[in-house]
Structures are given as structure tokens and as C-alpha cells.
Coordinates of C-alpha atoms in Angstrom, one line a residue:
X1 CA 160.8 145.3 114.0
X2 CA 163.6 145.6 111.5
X3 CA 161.2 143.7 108.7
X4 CA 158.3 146.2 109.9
X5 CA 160.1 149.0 108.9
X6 CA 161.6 147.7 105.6
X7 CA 158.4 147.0 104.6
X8 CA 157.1 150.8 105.4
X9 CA 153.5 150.3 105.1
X10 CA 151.4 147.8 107.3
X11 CA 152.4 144.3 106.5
X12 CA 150.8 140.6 107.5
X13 CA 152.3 137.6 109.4
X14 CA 152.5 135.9 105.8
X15 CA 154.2 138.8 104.3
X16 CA 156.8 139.0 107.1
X17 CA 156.8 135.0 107.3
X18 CA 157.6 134.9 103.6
X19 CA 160.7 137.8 103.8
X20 CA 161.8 135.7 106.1
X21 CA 161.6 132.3 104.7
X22 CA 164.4 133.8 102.2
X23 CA 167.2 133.8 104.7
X24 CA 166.2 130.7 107.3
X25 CA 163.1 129.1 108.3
X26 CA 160.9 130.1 110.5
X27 CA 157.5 128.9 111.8
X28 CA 154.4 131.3 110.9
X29 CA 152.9 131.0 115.0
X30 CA 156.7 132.1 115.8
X31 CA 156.5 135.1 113.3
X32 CA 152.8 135.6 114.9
X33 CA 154.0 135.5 118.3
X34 CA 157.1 138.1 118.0
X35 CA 154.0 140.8 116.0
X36 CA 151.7 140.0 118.6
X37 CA 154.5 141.0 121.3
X38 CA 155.6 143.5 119.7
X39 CA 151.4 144.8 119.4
X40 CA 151.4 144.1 123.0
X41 CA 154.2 146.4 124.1
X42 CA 152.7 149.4 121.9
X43 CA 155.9 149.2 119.2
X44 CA 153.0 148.5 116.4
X45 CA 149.4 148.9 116.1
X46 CA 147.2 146.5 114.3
X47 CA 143.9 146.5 111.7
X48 CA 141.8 143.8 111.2
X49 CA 141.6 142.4 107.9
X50 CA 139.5 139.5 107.4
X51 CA 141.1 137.0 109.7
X52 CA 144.4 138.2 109.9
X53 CA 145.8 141.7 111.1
X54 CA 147.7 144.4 109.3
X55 CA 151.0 145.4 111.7
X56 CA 152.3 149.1 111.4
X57 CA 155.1 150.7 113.4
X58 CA 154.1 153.1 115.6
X59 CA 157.2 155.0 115.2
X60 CA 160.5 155.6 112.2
X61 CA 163.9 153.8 112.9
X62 CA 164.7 157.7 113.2
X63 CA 162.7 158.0 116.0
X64 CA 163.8 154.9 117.4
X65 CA 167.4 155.9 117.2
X66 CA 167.0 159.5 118.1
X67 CA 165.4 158.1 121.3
X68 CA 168.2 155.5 122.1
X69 CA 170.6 158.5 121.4
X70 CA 168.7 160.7 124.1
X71 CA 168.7 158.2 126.5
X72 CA 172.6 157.4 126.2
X73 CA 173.6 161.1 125.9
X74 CA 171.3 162.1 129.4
X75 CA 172.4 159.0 131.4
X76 CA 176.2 160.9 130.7
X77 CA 177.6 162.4 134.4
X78 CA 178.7 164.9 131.6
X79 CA 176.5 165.6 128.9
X80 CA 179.2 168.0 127.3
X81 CA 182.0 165.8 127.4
X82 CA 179.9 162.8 126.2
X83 CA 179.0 164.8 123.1
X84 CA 182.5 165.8 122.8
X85 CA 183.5 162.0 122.5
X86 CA 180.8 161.1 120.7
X87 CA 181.6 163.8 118.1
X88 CA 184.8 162.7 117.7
X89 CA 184.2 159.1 116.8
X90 CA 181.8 160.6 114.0
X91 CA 183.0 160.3 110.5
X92 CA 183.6 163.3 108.1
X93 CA 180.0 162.4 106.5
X94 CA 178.4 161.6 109.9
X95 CA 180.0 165.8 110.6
X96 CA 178.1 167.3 107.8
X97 CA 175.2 165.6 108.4
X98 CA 174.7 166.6 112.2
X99 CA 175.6 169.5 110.6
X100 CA 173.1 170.0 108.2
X101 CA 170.5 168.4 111.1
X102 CA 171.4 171.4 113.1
X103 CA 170.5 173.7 110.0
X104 CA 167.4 172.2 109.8
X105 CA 166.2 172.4 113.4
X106 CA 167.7 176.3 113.8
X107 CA 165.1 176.9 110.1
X108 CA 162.6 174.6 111.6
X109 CA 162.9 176.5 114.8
X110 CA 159.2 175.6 116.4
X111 CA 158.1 174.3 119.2
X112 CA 156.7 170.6 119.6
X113 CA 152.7 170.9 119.8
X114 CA 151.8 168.4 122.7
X115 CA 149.7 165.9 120.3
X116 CA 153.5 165.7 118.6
X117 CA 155.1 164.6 121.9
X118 CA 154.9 160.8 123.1
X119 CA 154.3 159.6 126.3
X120 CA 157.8 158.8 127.6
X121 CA 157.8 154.9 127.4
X122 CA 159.0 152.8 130.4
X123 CA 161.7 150.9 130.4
X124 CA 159.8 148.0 128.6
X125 CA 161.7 148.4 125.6
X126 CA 158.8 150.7 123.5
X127 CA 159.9 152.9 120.8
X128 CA 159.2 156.7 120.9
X129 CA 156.1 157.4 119.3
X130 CA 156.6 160.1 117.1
X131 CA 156.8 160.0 113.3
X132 CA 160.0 162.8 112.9
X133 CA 162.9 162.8 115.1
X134 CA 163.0 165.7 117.7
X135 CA 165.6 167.3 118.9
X136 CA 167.9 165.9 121.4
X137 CA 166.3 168.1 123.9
X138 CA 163.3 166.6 123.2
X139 CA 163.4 162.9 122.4
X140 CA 162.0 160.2 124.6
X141 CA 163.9 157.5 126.0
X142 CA 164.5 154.6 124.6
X143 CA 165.4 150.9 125.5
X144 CA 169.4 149.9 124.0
X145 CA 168.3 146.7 122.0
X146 CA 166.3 147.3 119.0
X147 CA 163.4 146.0 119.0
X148 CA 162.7 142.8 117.7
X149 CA 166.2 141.8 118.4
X150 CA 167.1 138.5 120.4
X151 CA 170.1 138.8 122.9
X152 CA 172.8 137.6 120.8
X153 CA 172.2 139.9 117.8
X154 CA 169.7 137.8 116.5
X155 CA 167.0 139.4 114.3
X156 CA 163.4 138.5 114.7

């Protein structure tokens, strides 16, 4: 998922193969396999192009971590307290930027239309499907390995 993103636009099995193949080798039906999984559990969508397929995320690394976030801070006993702790592990420039996060949602003060909102995924590891992150509030939950990670640490 990691290389999906870095690539930011839809990307082939040989183009991901290829990144790849710069850091360790890797088969092409392996690299086909993890897209095709990936396609299957609804973290990318795919477009036919010739014989091949174009992958795409379905939603940012935002998203994605905004979701993961949600899911941590709701699972808390103590939703107040775990903010509390979570805050204080923050750095000065993680501060001003949750700072200036909360600006921007007290300007941006709307409501999330309902075509906006993504089904909640299940606990199958999908992303959130959104393209922005949403508030706290309002983000889905998310799975806490990123996807396309192998136990281990281990990218895809």
C-alpha cells in the first residue's frame, strides 16, 4: 500500500515490481498477488488497460491514519484521559499542527454530506474511504497494521 500511495496516481504491477526491484527482489506474480489482495479487500480499485490493470487507492494515508487514530482513541475506557496522554507524547511541532488542524475544522465548520462518509469497514483490515481526513468525531475505523504490511514490519 505504502508504494500505491508514493506513487499517487494509479500504477501497474510492473511499475510497482520495478520500485521494488531497487531495494530486494521480488517475483512479479508476488507483486500481483499482494494488488490483487489488496483489490479484493476494497483498499484499491482497478482499470483495465490492455492486459494489465491500473491500481489506485481508494483512500490518502491521511485517511488511513485518521481512521487508525479513531479507532484507538474510541476503544479508550477514557476518551479524555487517552487524549490527555496522547497529547502529551506529541512533540512541540506535532502541538501546532493539531493546532492549526483544529483551526481548520472550526473555519471549515460543515457538516459531512453522506456521499462524503464511508461505509465503516469491518475489521478486515480496509482503509477508510474518504479522500480528506474527518474529524475525530467522524472517522471510520480502521485496522492497526497498515496495509500491505507483513507481521514482522515487513513492507509489501
Amino acid at each position: 500500500m505504502t508504494r500505491v500511495w508514493e506513487w499517487n496516481r494509479p500504477v501497474t504491477v510492473r511499475e510497482v515490481l520495478e520500485d521494488l526491484q531497487k531495494e530486494r527482489s521480488i517475483a512479479y506474480t508476488t507483486v500481483m498477488t499482494v494488488l490483487d489482495n489488496l483489490h479484493q479487500k476494497g483498499w484499491v480499485r482497478r482499470e483495465a488497460e490492455g492486459r494489465a490493470y491500473r491500481y489506485e487507492a481508494v483512500s490518502t494515508r491521511a485517511a488511513y491514519s485518521a481512521a487508525l487514530m479513531n479507532e484507538a482513541w474510541s476503544a479508550s475506557d477514557n476518551p479524555a484521559a487517552a487524549l490527555v496522554a496522547f497529547f502529551g507524547m506529541m512533540s512541540q511541532e506535532q502541538r501546532q499542527a493539531l493546532r492549526d488542524a483544529v483551526r481548520m475544522v472550526q473555519v471549515d465548520d460543515r457538516p459531512v454530506a453522506a456521499e462524503e462518509q464511508p461505509p465503516a469497514p469491518e475489521h478486515s483490515g480496509e482503509p477508510a474511504r474518504e479522500e480528506e481526513p474527518q474529524a475525530a468525531d467522524e472517522a471510520p475505523a480502521g485496522e492497526g497494521v497498515e496495509p500491505g504490511a507483513e507481521p514482522g514490519g515487513k513492507e509489501r
